[in-house]
Coordinates of N, CA and C in Angstrom, one line a residue:
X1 N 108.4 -19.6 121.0 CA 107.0 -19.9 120.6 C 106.4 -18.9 119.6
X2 N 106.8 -17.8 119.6 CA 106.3 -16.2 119.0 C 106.6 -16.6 117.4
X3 N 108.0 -17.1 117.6 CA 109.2 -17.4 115.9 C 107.8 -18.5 115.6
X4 N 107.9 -19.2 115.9 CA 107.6 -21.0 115.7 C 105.9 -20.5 114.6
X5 N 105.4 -19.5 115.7 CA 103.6 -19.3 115.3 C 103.9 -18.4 114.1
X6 N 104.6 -17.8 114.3 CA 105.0 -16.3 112.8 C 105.4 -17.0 111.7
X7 N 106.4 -18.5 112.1 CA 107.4 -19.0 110.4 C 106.0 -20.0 110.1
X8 N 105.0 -20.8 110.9 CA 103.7 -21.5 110.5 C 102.9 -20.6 109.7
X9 N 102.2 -19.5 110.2 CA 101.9 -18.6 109.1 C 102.3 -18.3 107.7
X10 N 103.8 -17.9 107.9 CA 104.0 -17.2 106.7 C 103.6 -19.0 106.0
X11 N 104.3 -19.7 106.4 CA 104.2 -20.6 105.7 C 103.4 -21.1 104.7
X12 N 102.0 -21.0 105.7 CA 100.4 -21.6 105.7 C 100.1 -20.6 104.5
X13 N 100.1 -19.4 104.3 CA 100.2 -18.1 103.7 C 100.2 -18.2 102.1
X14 N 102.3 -19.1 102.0 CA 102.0 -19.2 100.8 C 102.3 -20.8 100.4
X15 N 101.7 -21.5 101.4 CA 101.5 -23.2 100.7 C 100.3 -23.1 99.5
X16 N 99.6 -22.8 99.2 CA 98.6 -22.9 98.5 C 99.0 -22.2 97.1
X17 N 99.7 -21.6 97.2 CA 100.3 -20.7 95.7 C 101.5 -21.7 95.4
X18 N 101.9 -22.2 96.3 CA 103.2 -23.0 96.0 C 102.6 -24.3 95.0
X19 N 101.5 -25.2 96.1 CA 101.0 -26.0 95.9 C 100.4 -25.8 94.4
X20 N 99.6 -24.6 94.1 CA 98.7 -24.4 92.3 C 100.6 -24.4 91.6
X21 N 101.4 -23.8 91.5 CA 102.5 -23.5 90.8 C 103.2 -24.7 90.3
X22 N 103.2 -26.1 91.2 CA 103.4 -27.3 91.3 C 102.4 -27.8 90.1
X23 N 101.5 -28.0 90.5 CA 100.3 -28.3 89.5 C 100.4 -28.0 88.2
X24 N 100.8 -26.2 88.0 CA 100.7 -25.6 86.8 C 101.6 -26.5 85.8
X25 N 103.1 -27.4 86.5 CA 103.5 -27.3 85.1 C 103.1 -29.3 84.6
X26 N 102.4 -29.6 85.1 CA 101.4 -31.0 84.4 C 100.9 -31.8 85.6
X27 N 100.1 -32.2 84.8 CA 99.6 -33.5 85.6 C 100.2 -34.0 86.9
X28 N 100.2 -33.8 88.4 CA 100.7 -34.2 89.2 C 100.0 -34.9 90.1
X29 N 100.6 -36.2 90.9 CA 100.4 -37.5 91.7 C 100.4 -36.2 93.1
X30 N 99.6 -36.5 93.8 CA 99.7 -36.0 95.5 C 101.0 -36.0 96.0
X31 N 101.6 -37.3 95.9 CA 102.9 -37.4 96.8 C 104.2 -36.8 96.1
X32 N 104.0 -36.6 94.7 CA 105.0 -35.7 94.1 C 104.4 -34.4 94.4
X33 N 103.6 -33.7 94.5 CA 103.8 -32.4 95.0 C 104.1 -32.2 96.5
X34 N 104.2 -33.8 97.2 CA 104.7 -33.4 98.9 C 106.3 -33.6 98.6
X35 N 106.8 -34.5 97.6 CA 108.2 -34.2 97.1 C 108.7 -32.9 97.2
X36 N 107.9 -32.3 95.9 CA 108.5 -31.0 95.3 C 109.0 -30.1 96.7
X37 N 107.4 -30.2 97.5 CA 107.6 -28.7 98.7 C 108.7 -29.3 99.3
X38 N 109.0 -30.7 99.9 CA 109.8 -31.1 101.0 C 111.3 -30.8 100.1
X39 N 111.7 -30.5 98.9 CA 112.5 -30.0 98.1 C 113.0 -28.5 98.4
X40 N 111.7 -27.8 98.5 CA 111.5 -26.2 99.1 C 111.5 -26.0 100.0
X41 N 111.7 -27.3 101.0 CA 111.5 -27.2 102.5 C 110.6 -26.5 102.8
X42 N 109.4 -26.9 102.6 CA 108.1 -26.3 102.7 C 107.4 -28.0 103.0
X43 N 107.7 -28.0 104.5 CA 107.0 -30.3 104.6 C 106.2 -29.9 105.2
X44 N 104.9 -31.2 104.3 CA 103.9 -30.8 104.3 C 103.7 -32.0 104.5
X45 N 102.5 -32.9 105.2 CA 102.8 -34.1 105.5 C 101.2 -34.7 104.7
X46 N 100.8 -35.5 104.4 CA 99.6 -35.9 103.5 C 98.3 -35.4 104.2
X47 N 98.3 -35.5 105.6 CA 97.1 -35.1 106.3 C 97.0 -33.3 105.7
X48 N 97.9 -32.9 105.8 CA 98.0 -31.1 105.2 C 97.4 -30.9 103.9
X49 N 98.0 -31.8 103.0 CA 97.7 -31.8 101.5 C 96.0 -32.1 101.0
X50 N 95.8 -33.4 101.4 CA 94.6 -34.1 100.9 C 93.5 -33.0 101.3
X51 N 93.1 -32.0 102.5 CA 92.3 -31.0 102.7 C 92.5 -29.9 101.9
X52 N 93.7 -29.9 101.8 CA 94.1 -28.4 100.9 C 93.6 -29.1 99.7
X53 N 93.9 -29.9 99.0 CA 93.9 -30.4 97.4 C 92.3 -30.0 97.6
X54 N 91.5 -31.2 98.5 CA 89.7 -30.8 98.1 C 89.3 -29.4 97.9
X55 N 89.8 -28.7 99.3 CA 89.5 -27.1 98.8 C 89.4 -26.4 97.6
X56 N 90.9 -26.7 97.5 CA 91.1 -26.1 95.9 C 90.1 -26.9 94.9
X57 N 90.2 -27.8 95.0 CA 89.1 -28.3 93.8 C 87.7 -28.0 93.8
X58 N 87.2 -28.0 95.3 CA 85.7 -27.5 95.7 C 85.6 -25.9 94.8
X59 N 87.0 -25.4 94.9 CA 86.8 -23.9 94.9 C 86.9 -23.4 93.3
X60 N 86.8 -25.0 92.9 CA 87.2 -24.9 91.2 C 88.0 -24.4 90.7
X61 N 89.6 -24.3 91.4 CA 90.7 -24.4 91.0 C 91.5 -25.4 90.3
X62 N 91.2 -26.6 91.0 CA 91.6 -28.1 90.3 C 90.6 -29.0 89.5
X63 N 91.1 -29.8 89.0 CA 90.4 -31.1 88.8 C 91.3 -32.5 88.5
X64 N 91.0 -33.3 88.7 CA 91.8 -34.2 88.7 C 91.5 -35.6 87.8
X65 N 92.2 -36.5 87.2 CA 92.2 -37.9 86.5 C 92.4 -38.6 87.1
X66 N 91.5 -39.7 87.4 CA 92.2 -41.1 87.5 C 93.1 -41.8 86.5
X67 N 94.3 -42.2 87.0 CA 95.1 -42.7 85.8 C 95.6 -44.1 86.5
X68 N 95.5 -45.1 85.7 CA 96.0 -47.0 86.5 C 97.1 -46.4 86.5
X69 N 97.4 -47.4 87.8 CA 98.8 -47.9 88.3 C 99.0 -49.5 87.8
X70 N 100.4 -49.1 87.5 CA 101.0 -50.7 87.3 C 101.2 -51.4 88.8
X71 N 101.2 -50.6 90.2 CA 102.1 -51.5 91.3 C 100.5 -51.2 91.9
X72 N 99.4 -51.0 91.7 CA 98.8 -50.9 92.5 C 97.3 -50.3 92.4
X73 N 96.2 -49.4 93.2 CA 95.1 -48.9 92.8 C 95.6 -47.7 91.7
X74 N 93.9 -47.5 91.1 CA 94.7 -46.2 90.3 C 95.0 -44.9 91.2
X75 N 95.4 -44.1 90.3 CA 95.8 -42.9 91.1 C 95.6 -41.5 90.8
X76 N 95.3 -40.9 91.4 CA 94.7 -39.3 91.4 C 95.3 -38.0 90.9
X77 N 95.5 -37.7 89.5 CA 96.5 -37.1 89.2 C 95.5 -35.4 89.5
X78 N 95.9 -34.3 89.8 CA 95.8 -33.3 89.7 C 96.1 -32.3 88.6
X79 N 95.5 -32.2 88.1 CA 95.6 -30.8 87.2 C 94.7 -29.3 87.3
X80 N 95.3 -28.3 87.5 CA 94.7 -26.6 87.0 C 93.5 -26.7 86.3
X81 N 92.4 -25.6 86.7 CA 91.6 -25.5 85.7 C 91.5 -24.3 84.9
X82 N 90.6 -23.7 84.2 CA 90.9 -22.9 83.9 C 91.0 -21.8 85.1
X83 N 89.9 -21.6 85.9 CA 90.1 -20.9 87.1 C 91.3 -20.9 87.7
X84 N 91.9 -21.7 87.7 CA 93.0 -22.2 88.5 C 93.7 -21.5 88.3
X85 N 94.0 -21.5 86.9 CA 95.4 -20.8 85.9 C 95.0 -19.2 86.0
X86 N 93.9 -18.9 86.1 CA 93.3 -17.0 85.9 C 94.0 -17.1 88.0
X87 N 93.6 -17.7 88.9 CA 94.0 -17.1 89.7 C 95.7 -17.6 89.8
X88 N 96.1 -18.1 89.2 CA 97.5 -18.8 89.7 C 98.4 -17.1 89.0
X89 N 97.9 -16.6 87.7 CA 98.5 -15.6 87.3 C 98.4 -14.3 88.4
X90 N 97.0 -14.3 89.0 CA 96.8 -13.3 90.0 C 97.6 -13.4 91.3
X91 N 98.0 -14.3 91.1 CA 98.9 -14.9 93.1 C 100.1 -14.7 92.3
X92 N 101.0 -14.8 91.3 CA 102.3 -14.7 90.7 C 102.2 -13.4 90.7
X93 N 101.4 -12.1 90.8 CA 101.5 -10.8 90.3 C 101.7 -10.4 92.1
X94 N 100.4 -11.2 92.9 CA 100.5 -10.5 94.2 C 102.3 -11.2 95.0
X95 N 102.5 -12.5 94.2 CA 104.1 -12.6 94.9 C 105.3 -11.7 95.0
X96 N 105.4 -11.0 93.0 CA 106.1 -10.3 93.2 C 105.8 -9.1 94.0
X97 N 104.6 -8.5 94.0 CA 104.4 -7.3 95.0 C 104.7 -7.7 96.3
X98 N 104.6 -8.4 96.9 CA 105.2 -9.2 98.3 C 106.4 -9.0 98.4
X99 N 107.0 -9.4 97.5 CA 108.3 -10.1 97.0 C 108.8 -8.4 97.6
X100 N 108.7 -7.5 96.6 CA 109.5 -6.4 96.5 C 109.0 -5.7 97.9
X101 N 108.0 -5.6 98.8 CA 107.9 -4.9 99.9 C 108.5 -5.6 100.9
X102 N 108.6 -6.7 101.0 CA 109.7 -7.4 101.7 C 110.6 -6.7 101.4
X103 N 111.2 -7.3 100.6 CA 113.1 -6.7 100.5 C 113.0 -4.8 100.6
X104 N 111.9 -4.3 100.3 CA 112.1 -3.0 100.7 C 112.1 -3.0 102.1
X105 N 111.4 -3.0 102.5 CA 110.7 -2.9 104.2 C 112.2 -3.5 105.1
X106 N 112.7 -4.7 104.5 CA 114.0 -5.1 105.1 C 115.3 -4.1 104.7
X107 N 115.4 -4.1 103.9 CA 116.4 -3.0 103.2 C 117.9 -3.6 103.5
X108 N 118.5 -2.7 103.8 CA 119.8 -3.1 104.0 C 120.7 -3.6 105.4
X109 N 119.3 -4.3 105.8 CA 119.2 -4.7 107.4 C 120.7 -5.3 107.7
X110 N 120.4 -6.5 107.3 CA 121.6 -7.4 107.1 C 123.0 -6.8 106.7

């Protein structure tokens, strides 16, 4: 139960940097960025996304297009804003600092 609550965190931690990083490189559909993570094995199921996506957009990270569908209603493409991209560079600087105190702090455990 202790593992299970610690790997949800990290997780929850950095879904939202994953989530802008997805975004950063064009225009993306909702269910392609639950692709991408379920690719990273980072699954994230629509009820997870659709609150996260508003946030970030409330928070004036995103904004998004309606673009027609040929099979159906239109659809909700997501893109970066400027904000988005000034904090997306600030979370790529705090990853690599993560990044390296991790593997320090672990060392030559393994």
């Amino acid at each position: 139960m202790i593992v299970e609550n610690t790997q949800t965190q990290m997780r929850k931690g950095i879904l939202e940097y994953c989530i802008l990083s997805i975004i950063a490189k064009g225009e993306t559909y909702a269910s392609d960025i639950i692709a991408e993570l379920k690719k990273a094995q980072l699954l994230v199921v629509e009820g997870t996304l659709y609150p996260l996506l508003t946030r970030l957009k409330n928070n004036g990270l995103l904004a998004y297009n309606w673009v027609e569908s040929t099979s159906g209603p239109p659809r909700k493409y997501y893109v970066l804003s400027d904000e988005g991209r000034k904090v997306l560079e600030q979370l790529d600087i705090t990853w690599q600092e993560l990044e390296f105190a991790v593997r320090t702090a672990i060392g030559d455990r393994k």
